[in-house]
CSV table of C-alpha atoms in Angstrom, one decimal:
chain,number,residue,atom,x,y,z
U,1,PHE,CA,0.0,0.0,0.0
U,2,LYS,CA,1.4,3.4,-1.0
U,3,ILE,CA,0.2,6.7,0.4
U,4,GLY,CA,-1.2,9.0,-2.3
U,5,ARG,CA,-2.8,12.4,-2.5
U,6,VAL,CA,-6.2,13.7,-3.5
U,7,VAL,CA,-6.2,17.0,-5.4
U,8,VAL,CA,-9.6,18.8,-5.3
U,9,GLY,CA,-10.2,22.0,-7.3
U,10,ALA,CA,-12.6,23.9,-9.4
U,11,VAL,CA,-12.6,25.7,-12.8
U,12,THR,CA,-14.2,29.1,-12.5
U,13,ALA,CA,-15.0,31.7,-15.1
U,14,GLU,CA,-15.8,35.4,-14.8
U,15,ARG,CA,-17.2,37.3,-17.7
U,16,ASP,CA,-16.9,41.0,-18.5
U,17,SER,CA,-20.1,42.8,-17.3
U,18,SER,CA,-20.7,44.1,-20.8
U,19,SER,CA,-20.4,40.6,-22.4
U,20,ALA,CA,-23.4,38.4,-23.2
U,21,LEU,CA,-21.1,35.3,-23.6
U,22,VAL,CA,-22.0,32.4,-21.4
U,23,VAL,CA,-19.1,30.2,-20.5
U,24,SER,CA,-19.5,26.6,-19.3
U,25,VAL,CA,-17.0,25.3,-16.8
U,26,ALA,CA,-17.8,21.6,-17.6
U,27,ASN,CA,-15.6,19.1,-19.3
U,28,TYR,CA,-12.3,21.0,-19.1
U,29,LYS,CA,-9.3,18.6,-19.2
U,30,ILE,CA,-7.2,18.8,-16.0
U,31,THR,CA,-3.8,17.2,-16.1
U,32,ALA,CA,-1.4,16.5,-13.3
U,33,THR,CA,2.2,15.8,-14.4
U,34,SER,CA,4.8,14.4,-12.0
U,35,GLU,CA,8.4,15.4,-11.9
U,36,ASN,CA,9.3,12.2,-13.8
U,37,GLY,CA,6.8,12.9,-16.6
U,38,GLN,CA,3.9,10.6,-15.5
U,39,THR,CA,0.5,12.2,-16.3
U,40,PHE,CA,-2.9,11.8,-14.8
U,41,THR,CA,-6.0,13.4,-16.2
U,42,THR,CA,-9.6,14.1,-15.3
U,43,ALA,CA,-12.4,16.4,-16.6
U,44,SER,CA,-14.3,19.1,-14.7
U,45,LYS,CA,-17.9,18.4,-13.7
U,46,LEU,CA,-20.9,20.6,-14.6
U,47,ASP,CA,-20.2,22.8,-11.6
U,48,GLY,CA,-16.5,23.1,-12.6
U,49,SER,CA,-15.2,20.8,-9.7
U,50,PHE,CA,-12.6,18.1,-10.3
U,51,VAL,CA,-10.8,15.5,-8.2
U,52,LEU,CA,-7.5,13.8,-9.0
U,53,ASN,CA,-6.3,10.8,-7.0
U,54,LEU,CA,-2.6,10.7,-7.3
U,55,PRO,CA,0.4,8.6,-6.1
U,56,ALA,CA,2.6,10.5,-3.7
U,57,ALA,CA,5.0,12.8,-5.7
U,58,ARG,CA,5.3,16.5,-6.7
U,59,TYR,CA,3.0,17.6,-9.6
U,60,THR,CA,2.3,20.4,-11.9
U,61,ILE,CA,-1.4,20.9,-12.4
U,62,SER,CA,-2.6,22.3,-15.8
U,63,MET,CA,-5.7,22.8,-17.9
U,64,ASN,CA,-5.9,22.2,-21.6
U,65,PRO,CA,-4.5,25.3,-23.5
U,66,ALA,CA,-7.4,25.2,-25.9
U,67,ALA,CA,-9.7,26.3,-23.1
U,68,PHE,CA,-8.3,29.8,-23.3
U,69,ASN,CA,-8.9,30.4,-27.0
């Protein structure tokens, strides 16, 4: 049995008050990359929340770059 970590977070979006654009926070790809290059992914839920269950290590958490286009 190895000790792991649970990363819990949320994708949020703020829109400009003059914009009529509605942005969904669902289904964004969230990736955790360990220092040795191992990756784990999940997708945000309808409310933007996400959970990653990870083996113990140091990680960089990122979101798919296409989300910002």
